[in-house]
XYZ file of C-alpha atoms in Angstrom:
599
model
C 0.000 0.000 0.000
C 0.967 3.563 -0.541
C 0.836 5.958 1.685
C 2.226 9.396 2.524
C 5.882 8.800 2.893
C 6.137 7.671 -0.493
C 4.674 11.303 -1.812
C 7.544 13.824 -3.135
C 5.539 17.195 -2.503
C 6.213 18.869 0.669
C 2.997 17.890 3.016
C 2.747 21.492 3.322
C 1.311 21.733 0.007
C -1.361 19.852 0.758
C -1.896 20.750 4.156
C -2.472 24.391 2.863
C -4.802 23.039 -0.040
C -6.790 21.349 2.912
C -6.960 24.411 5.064
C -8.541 26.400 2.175
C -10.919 24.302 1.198
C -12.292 23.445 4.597
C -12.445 26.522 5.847
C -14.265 28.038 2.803
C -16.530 25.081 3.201
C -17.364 25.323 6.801
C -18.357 28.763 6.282
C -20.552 28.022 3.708
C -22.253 25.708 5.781
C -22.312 28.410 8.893
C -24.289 30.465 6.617
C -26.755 27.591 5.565
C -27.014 26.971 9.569
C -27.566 30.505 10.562
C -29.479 31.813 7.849
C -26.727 34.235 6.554
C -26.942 34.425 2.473
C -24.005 36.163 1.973
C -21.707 33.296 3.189
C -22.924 30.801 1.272
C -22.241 32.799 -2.225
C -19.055 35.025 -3.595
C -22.013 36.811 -5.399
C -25.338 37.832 -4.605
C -26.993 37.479 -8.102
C -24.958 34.180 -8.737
C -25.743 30.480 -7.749
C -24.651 29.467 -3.541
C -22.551 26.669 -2.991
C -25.297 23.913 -1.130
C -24.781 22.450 2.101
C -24.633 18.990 0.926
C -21.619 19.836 -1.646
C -19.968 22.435 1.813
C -20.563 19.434 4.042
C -18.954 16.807 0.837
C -15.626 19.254 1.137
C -15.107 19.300 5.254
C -15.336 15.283 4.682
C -12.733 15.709 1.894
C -10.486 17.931 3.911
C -10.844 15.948 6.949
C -9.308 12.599 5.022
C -6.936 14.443 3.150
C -5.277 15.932 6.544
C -5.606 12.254 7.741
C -3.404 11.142 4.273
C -0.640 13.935 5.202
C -0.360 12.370 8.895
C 0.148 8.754 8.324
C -0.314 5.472 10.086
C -2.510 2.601 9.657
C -5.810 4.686 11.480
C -5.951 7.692 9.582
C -5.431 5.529 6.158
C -8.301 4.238 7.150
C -10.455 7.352 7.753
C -9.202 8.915 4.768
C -10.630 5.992 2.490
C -13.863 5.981 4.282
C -14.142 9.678 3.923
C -13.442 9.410 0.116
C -15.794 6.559 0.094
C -18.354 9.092 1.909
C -17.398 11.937 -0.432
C -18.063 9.493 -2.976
C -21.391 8.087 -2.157
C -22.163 11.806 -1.393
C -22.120 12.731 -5.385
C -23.067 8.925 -6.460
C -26.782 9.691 -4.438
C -27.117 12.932 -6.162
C -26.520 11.498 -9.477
C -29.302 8.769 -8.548
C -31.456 11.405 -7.515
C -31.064 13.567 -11.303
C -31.033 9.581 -12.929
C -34.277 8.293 -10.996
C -36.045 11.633 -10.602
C -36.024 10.676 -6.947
C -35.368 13.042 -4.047
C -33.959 11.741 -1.158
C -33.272 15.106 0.661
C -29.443 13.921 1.738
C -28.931 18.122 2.057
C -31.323 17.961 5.634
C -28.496 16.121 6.643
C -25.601 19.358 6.120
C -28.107 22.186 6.191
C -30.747 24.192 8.940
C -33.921 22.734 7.447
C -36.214 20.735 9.236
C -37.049 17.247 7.882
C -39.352 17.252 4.807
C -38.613 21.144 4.708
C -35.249 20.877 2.573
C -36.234 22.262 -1.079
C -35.494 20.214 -4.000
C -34.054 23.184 -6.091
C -31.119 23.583 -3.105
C -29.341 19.889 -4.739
C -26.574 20.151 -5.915
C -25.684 20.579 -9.788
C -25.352 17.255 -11.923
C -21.503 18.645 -12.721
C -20.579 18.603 -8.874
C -22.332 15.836 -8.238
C -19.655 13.990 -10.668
C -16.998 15.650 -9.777
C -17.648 15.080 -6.016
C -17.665 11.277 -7.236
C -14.385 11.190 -9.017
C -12.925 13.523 -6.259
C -14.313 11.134 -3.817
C -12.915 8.060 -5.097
C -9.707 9.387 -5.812
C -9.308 9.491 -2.281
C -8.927 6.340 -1.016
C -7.276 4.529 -4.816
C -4.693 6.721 -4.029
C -3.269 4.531 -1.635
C -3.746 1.800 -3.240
C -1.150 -0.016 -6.273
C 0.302 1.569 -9.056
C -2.815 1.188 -11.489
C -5.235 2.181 -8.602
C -2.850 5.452 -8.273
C -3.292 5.707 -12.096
C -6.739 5.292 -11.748
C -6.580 8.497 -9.091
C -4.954 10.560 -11.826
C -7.206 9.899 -14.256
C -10.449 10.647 -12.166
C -8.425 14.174 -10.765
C -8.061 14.830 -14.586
C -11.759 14.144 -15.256
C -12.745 16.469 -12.438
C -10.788 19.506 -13.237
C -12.018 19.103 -16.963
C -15.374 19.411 -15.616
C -14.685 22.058 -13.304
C -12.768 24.012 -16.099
C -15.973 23.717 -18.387
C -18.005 25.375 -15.720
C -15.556 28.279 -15.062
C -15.731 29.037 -18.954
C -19.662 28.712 -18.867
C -19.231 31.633 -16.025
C -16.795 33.761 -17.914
C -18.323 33.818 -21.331
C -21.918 33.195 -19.871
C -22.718 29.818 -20.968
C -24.846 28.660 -18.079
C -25.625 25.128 -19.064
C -21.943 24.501 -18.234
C -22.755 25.113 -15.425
C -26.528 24.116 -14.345
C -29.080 21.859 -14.768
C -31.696 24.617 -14.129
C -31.833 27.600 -13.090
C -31.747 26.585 -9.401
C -29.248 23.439 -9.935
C -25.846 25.538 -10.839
C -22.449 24.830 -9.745
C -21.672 28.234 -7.720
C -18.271 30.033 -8.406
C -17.010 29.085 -5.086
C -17.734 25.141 -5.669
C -15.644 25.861 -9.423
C -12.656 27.258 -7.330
C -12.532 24.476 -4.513
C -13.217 21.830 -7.322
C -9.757 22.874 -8.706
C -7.998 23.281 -5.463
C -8.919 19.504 -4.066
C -7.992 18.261 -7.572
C -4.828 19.532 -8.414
C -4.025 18.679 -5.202
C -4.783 14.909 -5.402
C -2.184 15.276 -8.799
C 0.019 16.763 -6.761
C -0.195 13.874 -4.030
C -0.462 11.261 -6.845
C 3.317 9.472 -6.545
C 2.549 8.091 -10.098
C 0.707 11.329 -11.506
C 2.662 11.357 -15.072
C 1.331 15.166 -16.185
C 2.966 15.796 -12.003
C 6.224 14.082 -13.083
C 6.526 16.009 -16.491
C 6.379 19.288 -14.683
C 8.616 18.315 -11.888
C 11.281 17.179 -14.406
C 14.212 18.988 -15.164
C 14.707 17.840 -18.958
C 13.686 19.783 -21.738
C 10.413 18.546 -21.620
C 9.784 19.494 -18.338
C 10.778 22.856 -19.067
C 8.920 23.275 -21.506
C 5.544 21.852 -19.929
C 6.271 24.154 -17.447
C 6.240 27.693 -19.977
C 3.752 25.868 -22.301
C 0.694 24.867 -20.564
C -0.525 27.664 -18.652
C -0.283 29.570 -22.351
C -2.083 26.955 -24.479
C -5.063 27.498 -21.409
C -4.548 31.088 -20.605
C -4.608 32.477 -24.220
C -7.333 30.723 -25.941
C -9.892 31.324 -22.538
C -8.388 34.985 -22.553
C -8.828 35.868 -26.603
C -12.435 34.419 -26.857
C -13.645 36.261 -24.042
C -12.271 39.659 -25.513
C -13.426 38.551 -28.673
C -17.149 38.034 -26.905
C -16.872 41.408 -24.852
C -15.821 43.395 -27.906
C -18.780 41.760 -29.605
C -21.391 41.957 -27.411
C -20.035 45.558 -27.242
C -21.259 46.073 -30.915
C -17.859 46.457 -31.947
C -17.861 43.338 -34.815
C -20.431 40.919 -35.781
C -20.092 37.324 -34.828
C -17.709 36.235 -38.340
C -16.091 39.047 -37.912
C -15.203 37.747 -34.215
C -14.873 34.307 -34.907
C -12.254 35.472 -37.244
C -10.170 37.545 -35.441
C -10.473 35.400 -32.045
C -9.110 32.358 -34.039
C -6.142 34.316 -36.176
C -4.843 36.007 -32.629
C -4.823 32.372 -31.384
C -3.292 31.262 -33.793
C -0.707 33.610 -34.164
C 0.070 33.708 -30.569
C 0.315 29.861 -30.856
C 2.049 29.845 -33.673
C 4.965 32.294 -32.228
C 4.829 30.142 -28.669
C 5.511 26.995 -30.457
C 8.106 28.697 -32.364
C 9.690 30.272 -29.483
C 9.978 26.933 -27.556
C 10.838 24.884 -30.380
C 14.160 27.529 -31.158
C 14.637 27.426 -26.742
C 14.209 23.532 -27.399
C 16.905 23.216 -30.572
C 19.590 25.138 -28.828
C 18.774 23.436 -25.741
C 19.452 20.108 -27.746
C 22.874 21.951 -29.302
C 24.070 22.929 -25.785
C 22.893 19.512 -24.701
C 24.948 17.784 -27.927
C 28.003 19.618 -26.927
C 28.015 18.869 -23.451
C 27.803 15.093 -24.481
C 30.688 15.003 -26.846
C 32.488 17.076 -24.340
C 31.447 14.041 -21.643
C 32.276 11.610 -24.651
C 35.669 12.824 -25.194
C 36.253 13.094 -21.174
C 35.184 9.583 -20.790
C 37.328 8.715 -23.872
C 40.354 10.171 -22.141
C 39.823 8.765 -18.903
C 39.183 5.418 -20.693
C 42.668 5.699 -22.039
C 44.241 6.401 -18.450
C 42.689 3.279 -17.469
C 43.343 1.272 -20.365
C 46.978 2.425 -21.336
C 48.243 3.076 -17.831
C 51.293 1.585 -16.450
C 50.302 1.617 -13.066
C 47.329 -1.145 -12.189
C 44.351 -0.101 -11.354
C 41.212 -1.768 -10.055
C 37.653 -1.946 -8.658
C 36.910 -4.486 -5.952
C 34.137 -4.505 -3.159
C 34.945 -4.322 0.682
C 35.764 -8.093 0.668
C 38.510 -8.134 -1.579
C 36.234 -9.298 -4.617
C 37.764 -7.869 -8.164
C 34.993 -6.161 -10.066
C 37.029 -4.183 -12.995
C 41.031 -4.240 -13.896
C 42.839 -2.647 -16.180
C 45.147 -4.500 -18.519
C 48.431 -3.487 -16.700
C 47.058 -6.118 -13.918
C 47.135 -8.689 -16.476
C 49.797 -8.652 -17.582
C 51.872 -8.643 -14.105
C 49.237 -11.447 -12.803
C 49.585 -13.372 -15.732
C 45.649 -13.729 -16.174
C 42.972 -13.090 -18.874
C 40.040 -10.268 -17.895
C 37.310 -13.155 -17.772
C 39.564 -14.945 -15.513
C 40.311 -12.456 -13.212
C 36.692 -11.024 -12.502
C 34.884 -12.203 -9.349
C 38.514 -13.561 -8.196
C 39.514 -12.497 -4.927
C 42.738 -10.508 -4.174
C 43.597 -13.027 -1.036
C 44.153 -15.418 -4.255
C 47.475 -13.884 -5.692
C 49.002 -13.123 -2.256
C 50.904 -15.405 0.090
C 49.051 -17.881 2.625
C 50.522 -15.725 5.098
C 49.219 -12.431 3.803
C 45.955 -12.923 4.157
C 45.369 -11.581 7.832
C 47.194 -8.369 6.631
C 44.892 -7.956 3.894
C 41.862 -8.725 5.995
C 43.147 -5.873 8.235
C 43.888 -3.762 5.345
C 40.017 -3.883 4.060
C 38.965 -3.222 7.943
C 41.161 -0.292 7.761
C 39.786 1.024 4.342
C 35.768 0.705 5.312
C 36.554 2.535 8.794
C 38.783 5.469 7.651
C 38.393 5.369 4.020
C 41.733 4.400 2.640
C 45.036 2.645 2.978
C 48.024 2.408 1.732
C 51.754 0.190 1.705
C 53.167 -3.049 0.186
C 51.817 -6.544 -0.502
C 53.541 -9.571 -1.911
C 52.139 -10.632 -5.137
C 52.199 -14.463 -6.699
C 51.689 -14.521 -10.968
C 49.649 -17.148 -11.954
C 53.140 -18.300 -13.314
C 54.485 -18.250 -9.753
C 56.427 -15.341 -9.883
C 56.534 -13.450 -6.505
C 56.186 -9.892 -7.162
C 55.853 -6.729 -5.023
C 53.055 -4.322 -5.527
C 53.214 -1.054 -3.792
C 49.043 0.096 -2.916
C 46.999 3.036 -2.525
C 43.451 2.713 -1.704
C 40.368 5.011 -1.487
C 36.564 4.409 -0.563
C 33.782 5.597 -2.545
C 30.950 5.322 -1.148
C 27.723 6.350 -4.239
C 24.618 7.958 -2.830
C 22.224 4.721 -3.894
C 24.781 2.102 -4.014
C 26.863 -0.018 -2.531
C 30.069 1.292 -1.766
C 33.237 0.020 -3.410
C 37.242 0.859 -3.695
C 39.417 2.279 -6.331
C 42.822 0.240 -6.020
C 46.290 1.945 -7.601
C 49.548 0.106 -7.590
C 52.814 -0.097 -8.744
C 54.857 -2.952 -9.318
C 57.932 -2.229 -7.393
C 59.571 -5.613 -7.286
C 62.815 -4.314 -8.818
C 62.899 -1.221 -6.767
C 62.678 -3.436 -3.409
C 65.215 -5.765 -4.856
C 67.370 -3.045 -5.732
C 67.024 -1.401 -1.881
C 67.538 -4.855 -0.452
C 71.136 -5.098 -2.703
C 71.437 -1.464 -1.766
C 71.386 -2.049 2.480
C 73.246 -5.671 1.392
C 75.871 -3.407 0.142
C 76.284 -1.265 2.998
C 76.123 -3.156 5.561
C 78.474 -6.474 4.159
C 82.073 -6.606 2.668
C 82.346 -7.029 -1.402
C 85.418 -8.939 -0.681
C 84.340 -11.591 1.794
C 80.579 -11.135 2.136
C 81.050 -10.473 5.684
C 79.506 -7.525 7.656
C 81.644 -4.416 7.420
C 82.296 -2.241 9.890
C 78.836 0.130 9.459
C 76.888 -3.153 9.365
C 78.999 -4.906 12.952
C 77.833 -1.622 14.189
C 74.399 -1.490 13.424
C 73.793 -5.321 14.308
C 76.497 -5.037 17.739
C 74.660 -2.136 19.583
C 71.133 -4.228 19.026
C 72.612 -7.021 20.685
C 74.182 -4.669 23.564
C 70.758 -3.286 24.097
C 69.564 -6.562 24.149
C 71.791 -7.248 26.922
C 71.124 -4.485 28.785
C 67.308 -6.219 30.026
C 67.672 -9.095 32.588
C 64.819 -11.020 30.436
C 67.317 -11.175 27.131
C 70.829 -11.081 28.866
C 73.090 -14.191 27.685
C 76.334 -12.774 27.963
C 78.725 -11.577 25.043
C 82.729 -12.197 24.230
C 84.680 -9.781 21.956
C 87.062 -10.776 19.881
C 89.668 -8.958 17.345
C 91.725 -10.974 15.392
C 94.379 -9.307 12.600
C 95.582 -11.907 9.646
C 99.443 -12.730 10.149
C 102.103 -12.393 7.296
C 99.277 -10.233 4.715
C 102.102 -8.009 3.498
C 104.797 -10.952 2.806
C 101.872 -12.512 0.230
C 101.455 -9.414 -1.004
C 105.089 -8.533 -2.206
C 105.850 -12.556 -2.943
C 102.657 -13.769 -4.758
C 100.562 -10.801 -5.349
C 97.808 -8.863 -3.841
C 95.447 -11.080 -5.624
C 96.612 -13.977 -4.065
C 96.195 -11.381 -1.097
C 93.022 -10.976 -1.167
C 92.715 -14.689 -1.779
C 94.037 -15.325 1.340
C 91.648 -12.828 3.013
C 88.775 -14.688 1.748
C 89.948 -17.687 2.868
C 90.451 -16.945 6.376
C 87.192 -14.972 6.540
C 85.278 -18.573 5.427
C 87.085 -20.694 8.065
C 86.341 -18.014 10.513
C 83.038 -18.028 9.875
C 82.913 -22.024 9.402
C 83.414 -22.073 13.243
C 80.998 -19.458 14.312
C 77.316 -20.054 15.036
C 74.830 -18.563 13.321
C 74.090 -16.410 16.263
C 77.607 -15.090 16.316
C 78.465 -11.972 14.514
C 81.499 -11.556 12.544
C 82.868 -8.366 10.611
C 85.908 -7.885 8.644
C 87.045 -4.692 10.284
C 90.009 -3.085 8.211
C 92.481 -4.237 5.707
C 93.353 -7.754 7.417
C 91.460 -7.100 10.538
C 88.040 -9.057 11.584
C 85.749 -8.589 15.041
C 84.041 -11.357 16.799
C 80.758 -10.505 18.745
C 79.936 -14.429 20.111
C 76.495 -14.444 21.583
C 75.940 -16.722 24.763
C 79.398 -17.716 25.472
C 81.952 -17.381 28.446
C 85.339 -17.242 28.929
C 86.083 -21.119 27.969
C 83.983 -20.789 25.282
C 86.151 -18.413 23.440
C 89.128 -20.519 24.392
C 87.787 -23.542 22.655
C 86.613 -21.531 19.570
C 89.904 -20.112 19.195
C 91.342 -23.223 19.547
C 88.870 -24.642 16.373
C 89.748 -21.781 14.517
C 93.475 -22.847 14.603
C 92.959 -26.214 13.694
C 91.073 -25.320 10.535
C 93.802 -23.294 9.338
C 96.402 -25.960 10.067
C 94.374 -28.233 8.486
C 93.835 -25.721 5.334
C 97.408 -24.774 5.117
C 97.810 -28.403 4.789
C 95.868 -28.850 2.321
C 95.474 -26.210 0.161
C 98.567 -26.606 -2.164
C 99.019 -22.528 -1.827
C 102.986 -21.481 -1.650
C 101.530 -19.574 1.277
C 100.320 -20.065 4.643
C 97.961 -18.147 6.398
C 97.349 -17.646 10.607
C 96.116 -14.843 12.604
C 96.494 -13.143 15.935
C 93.206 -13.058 18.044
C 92.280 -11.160 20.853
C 89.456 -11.484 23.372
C 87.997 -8.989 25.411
C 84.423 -10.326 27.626
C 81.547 -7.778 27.563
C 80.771 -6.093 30.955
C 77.984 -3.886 30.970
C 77.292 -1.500 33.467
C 81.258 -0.969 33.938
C 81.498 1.901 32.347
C 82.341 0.559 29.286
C 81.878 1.695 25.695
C 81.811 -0.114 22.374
C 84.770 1.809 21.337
C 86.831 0.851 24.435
C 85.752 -2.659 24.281
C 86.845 -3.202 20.881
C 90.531 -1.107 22.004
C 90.487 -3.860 24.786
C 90.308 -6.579 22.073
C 92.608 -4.517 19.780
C 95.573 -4.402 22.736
C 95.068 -7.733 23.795
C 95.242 -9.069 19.937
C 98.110 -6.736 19.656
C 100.065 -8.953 22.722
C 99.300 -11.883 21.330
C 101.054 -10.799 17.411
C 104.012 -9.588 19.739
C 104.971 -12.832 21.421
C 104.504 -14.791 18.309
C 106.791 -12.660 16.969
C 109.649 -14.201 19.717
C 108.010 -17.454 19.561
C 106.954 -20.559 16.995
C 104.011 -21.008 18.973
C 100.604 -19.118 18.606
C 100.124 -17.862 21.971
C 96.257 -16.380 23.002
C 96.498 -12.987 25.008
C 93.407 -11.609 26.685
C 92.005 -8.124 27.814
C 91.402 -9.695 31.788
C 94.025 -12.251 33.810
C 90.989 -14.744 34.315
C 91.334 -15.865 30.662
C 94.740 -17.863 30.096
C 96.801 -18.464 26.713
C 96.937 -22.081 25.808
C 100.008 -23.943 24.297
C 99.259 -24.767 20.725
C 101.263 -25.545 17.727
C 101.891 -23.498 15.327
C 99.424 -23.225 12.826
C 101.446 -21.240 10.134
């Protein structure tokens, strides 16, 4: 069922509608109740409105004001008081039809029963338009066709109403009346209209409503047209008739000029609208190819762009791409619609992406990096920027742009690789020992992460003698090899840098004292065992130094690594006077061992 809240007029519009036509009404039936003439007529010498018809438009106002209010009661008063209205003008037209007179007026009026007179019915012409008006009412709020139904008995009853109004102004009285005594009064014409163009106006599927409420061309043009095509007609034949009846012109000679001033007024109205309506089109052409082309260029954007660009919904469903996404996924456009995005990232990606869609619905966008798999298989890196757009009547949706940055990230992963390692060994360099040392310091620092940490600086022996007999090529050979059987021995946990020229640090994570002893100790037996073996005309060996890590001492990275320095320093010094590798230390707790010597 229809009802109010589906109406586009303002309820004010009909609320003011109802308060004129009820209060005209009621006054008209004041007068019929106190015997005051003048009330129930605009004009003395001109038919009064009767009480039945007065009475017939305080039922009509009364379930019209009910329609504007809403709810499941006063739907239901307004369709009885159509119905009433209704039955009001269908017992009139019985009465005219049967030649019957069932005094329904003693009902609305002063008169005592049996003293109502027959002459005070109303006029045929209300009585139909009181039935139309009436019925209106309540198929109003009904279906579509009952609404279109409404319309067409509103229509019906401002046709009729219009007839009488022209049987006033050019004196045509059986427009009208029935009789002399059975007229249609001036007043009943003007509320006729009112109640009538208001049940258009509260008609949701009134078509003439819609075409003068639209703001096309043919709305516009509805809107300038009408009132002339019924203003200048009524307004040239009744100058035609005064002018006539004024002995100015016989009746051709009226006829004549009444119908070539309407049509030349006509003629220059149609002609005006039609030009307003061609350059309307031209203005409305331009603005289309303008659109056209826009689109067209946009189009391009999104079909020729090297970035990727998509549509998908707030669960990650792909509505449109563009064909820069198929080519990095790998994937045909009918492949790739309806697809989810969770299905080219990572099993391990797809919480972050769930988050990532949270975060776009609640503020609206996102942006940052995802991890991308081809339908090949090849891992790619897409960098994102997201926005929510959220359409007035539809569901809202995201526009997806992003880059494929897989060779930038590879190239800022080589880039950090680069600073942070040797080229020559592939060790950490000194930035990178650094960087990596003072984490595991501050690590060290909390009693929930402390394991305890042994520095060690150890400086390759004989470097320059391999240099001036075999080369610095064979040099840097060497360098490379000691670096790989120094970090053969370490743990993966360990840290190990190559310092300087033929200098390396040691950072050994969860170790003590003995610990260092015995990895020194491994670290000479690998290069005995590689001097053995290698077939080089060189040997290689190195001094190491070892200097514990005690926080809290006062100690600074700098000084601990001078500890380590001295102490290796000590140790290059007696094997200088010895043929033994002897182990020096940066405390007297940790004691040189006797080994042989590895070089």
């Amino acid at each position: 069922m229809a009802t109010y809240s589906s109406i586009s007029i303002p309820k004010k519009v009909l609320r003011l509608a109802v308060a004129i036509v009820g209060a005209v009404a009621f006054i008209v039936l004041l007068g019929w109740w106190k015997d005051i003439p003048i009330l129930t007529s605009f004009l003395s010498d001109h038919p009064t409105m009767k009480p039945n018809a007065a009475a017939a438009f305080v039922i009509w106002s009364a379930g019209t004001l009910c329609l504007t209010i809403g709810g499941r009661l006063n739907r239901i008063v307004s369709t009885a008081s159509g119905l009433l209205v209704g039955l009001i003008g269908a017992i009139t037209i019985g009465e005219y039809t049967t030649a019957s007179w069932l005094s329904i007026g003693e009902f609305f009026s002063g008169f005592a029963a049996g003293e109502f007179p027959a002459e005070l019915r109303m006029s045929p012409q209300a009585a139909f338009c009181f039935l139309f008006l009436g019925l209106s009412l309540p198929l109003l709020q009904g279906r579509r066709l009952m609404q279109r139904i409404s319309e067409v008995m509103a229509l019906t009853a401002i046709t009729t109403t219009f007839a009488a109004i022209l049987g006033y102004l050019y004196g045509a009285a059986d427009l009208y009346r029935e009789s002399p005594t059975k007229s249609m009064a001036v007043n009943t014409a003007a509320l006729f209209l009112i109640c009538s163009a208001a049940m258009l106006i509260a008609n949701p599927e009134s078509r003439l409503v819609q075409i003068l409420k639209s703001p096309t061309v043919g709305g516009s043009v509805a809107r300038k047209l009408l009132p002339a095509v019924i203003l200048i007609p009524t307004a040239v034949g009744w100058l035609r008739l005064l002018g006539q009846e004024s002995g100015l012109y016989d009746t051709n000679f009226g006829a004549a000029v009444s119908i070539f001033f309407c049509v030349v007024l006509m003629f220059a109205l149609v002609v005006y609208f039609c030009d307003a309506t061609c350059k309307a089109d031209e203005r409305r052409k331009k603005a289309e190819g303008l659109l056209a082309e826009k689109e067209e260029r946009y189009r391009d954007l999104f079909d020729y762009s090297p970035g990727m660009i998509c549509i998908h919904d707030l669960s990650g469903t792909l509505l449109t791409v563009n064909p820069s996404i198929l080519r990095s996924l790998e994937i045909s456009s009918h492949e790739i619609i309806g697809m989810n995005l969770s299905e080219f990232l990572l099993p391990e990606m797809k919480g972050e992406l769930d988050a990532t869609l949270r975060q776009i619905e609640n503020e609206g966008l996102a942006n940052g990096l995802f991890p991308i798999v081809s339908r090949s298989g090849k891992n790619l890196v897409w960098r994102y920027h997201s926005i929510l757009v959220t359409p007035p009547d539809n569901d809202p949706y995201v526009i997806a742009h992003a880059q494929d940055v897989t060779e930038l990230v590879e190239a800022q992963r080589r880039l950090r690789s680069l600073s942070l390692t040797d080229e020559l060994t592939g060790l950490l360099n000194r930035r990178g020992f650094l960087t990596m040392a003072e984490q595991q310091i501050r690590l060290e620092g909390h009693s929930g992460t402390k394991r305890g940490l042994t520095l060690m600086f150890a400086d390759m022996d004989g470097l320059k003698g391999i240099n001036d007999l075999y080369g610095h090529e064979a040099g840097s050979e060497a360098i490379v090899e000691l670096s790989r059987i120094m970090k053969s021995i370490l743990r993966s946990s360990d840290l190990i840098a190559r310092w300087g020229g033929d200098e390396f640090v040691i950072l050994t994570i969860g170790s003590q004292d003995k610990h260092a002893i015995l990895m020194i100790d491994r670290i000479n037996e690998r290069i005995y065992e590689h001097n053995f073996a290698s077939g080089h005309p060189y040997k290689i060996g190195c001094s190491i130094g070892v200097s514990p890590v005690t926080l809290g001492a006062g100690q600074t990275f700098e000084s601990l690594i001078a500890d380590a320095d001295a102490a290796m320093y000590a140790v290059k010094r007696r094997k200088q006077a010895e043929t033994i590798p002897i182990i020096a230390q940066a405390t007297p707790s940790l004691k040189a061992p006797n080994r042989q010597n590895a070089t």
